Tab-separated table of C-alpha atoms in Angstrom:
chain	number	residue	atom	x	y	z
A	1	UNK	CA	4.917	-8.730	3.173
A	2	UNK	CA	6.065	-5.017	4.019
A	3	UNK	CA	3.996	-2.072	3.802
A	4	UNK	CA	5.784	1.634	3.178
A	5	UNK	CA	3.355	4.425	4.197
A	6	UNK	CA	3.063	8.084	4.159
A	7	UNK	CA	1.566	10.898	2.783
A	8	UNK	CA	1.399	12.136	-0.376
A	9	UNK	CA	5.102	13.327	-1.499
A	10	UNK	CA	6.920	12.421	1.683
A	11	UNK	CA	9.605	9.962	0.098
A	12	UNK	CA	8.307	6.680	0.061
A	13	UNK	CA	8.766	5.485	-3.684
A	14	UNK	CA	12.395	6.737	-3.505
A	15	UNK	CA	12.512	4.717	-0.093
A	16	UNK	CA	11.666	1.578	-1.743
A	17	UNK	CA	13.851	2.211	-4.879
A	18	UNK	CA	16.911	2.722	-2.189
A	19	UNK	CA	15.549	-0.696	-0.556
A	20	UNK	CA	15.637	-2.389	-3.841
A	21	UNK	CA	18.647	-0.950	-5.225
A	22	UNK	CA	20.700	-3.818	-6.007
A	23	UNK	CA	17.436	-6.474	-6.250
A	24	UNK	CA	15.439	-7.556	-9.438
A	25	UNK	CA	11.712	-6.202	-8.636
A	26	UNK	CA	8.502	-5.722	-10.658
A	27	UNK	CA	6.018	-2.176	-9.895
A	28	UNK	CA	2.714	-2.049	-10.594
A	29	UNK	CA	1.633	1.131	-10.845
A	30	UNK	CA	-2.207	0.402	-10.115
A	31	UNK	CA	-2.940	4.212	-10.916
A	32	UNK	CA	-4.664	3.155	-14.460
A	33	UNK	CA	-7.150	0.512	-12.537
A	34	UNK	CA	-5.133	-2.247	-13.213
A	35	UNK	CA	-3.978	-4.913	-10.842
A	36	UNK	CA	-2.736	-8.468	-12.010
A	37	UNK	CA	-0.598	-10.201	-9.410
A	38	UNK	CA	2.655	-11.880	-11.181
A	39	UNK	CA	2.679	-15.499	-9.883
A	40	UNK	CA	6.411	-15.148	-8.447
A	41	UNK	CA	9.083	-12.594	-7.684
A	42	UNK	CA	9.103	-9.347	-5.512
A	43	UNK	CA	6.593	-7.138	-6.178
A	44	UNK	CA	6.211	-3.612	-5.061
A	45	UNK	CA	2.164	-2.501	-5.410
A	46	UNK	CA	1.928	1.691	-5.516
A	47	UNK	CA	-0.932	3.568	-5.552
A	48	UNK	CA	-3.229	1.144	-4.140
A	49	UNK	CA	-5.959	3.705	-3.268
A	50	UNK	CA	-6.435	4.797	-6.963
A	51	UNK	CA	-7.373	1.077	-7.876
A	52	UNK	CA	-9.845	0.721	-5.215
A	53	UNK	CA	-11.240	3.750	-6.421
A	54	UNK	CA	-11.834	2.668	-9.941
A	55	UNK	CA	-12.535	-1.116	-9.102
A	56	UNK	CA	-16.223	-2.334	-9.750
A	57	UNK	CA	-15.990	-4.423	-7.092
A	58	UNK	CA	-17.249	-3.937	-3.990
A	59	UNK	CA	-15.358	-3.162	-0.965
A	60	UNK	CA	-15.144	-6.670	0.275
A	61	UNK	CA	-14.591	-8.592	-3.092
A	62	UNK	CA	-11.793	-6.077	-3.372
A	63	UNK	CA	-9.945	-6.211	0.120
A	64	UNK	CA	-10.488	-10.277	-0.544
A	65	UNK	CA	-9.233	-10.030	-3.761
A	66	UNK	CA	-6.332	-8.632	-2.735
A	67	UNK	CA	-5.580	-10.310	0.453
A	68	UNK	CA	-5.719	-13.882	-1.740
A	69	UNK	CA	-3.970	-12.650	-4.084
A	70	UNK	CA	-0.267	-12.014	-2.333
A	71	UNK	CA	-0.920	-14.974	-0.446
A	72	UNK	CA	2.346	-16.656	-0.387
A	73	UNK	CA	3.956	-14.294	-2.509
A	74	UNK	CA	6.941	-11.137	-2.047
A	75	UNK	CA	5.012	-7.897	-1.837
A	76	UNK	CA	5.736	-4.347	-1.036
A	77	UNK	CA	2.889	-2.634	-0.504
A	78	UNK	CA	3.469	1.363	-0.853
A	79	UNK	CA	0.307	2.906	0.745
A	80	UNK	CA	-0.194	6.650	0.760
A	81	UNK	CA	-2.391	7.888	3.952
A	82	UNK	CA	-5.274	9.921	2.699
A	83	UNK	CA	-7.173	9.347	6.070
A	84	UNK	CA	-5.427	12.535	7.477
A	85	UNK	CA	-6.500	16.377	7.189
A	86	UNK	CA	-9.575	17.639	6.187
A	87	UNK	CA	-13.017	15.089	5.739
A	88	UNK	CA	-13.917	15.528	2.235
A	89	UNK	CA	-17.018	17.098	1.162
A	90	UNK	CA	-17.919	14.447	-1.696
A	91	UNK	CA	-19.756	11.518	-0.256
A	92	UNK	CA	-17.715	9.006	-2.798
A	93	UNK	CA	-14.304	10.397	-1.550
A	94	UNK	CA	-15.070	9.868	2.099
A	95	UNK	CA	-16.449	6.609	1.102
A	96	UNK	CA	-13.185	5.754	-0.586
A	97	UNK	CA	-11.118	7.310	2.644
A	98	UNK	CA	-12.940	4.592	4.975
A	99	UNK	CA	-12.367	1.555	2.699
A	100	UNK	CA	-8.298	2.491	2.340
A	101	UNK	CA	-8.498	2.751	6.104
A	102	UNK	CA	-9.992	-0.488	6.487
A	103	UNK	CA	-7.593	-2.314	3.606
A	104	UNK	CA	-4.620	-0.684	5.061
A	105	UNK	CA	-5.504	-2.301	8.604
A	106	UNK	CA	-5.317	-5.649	7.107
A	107	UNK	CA	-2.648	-5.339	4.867
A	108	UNK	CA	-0.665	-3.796	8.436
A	109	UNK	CA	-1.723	-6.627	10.406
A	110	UNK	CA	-0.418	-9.523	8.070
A	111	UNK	CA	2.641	-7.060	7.214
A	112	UNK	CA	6.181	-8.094	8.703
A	113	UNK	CA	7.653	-4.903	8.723
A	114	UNK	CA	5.598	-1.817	8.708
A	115	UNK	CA	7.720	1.449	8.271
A	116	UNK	CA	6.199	5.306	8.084
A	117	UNK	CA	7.937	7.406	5.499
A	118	UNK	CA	7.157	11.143	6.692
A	119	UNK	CA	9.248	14.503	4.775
A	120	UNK	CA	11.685	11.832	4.258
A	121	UNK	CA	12.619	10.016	7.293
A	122	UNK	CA	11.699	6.304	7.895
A	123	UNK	CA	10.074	5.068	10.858
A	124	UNK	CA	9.811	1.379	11.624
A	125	UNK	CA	6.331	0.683	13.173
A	126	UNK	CA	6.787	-2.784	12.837
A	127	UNK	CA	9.285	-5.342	12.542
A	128	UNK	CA	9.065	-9.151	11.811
A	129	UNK	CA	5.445	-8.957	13.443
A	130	UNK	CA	6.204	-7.254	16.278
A	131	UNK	CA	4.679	-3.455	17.686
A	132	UNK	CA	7.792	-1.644	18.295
């Protein structure tokens, strides 16, 4: 698995387009609350945060949902880092800034290759499992 993360309008879906260029790929675009896992084949799983936001599932059956279901399978996860800035005001938006914190630490810790996408410029902050 590799996770592409940044903040909001700093590059990272045209990152993972250049990645992909020349490679057959499916998005899901989980901004409508949808999220169905194909069984095989790359994958590349954007806007993450605005699923978890809609699911009726609670934070755990969601992060487990998740986790099981790229299990064995070729998934980019593009992440956008809300957990920067300014604490929001609304008790369901902090809410929802904690539980993307806390799926985004999993998701980084099984990741192979972790790279930070930031006005453009990629950082790798991990590689094949490894802190660099």
């Amino acid at each position: 698995m590799r996770v592409v993360i940044g903040g909001a309008h700093n590059g990272k879906r045209e990152y993972v387009k250049r990645l992909l260029e020349n490679i057959q790929y499916q998005w899901i675009d989980c901004s409508a609350g949808d999220l169905k896992f194909p069984p095989d084949g790359k994958v590349v799983i954007d806007r993450i945060e605005q699923w978890l936001a809609q699911t009726d599932l609670s934070e755990a059956e969601a992060v487990e949902f998740i986790m099981k279901s790229i299990e064995g399978k070729d998934v980019i996860f593009i992440l956008t880092d809300i957990g920067r800035g300014i604490v929001p005001m609304d008790a369901e938006q902090r809410m929802l800034r904690d539980a993307c914190g806390r799926l985004y630490q999993r998701l980084i810790a099984q990741a192979d290759d972790v790279t930070r996408i930031w006005y453009g410029l990629a950082q790798t902050l991990k590689k094949r499992g490894e802190m660099i």
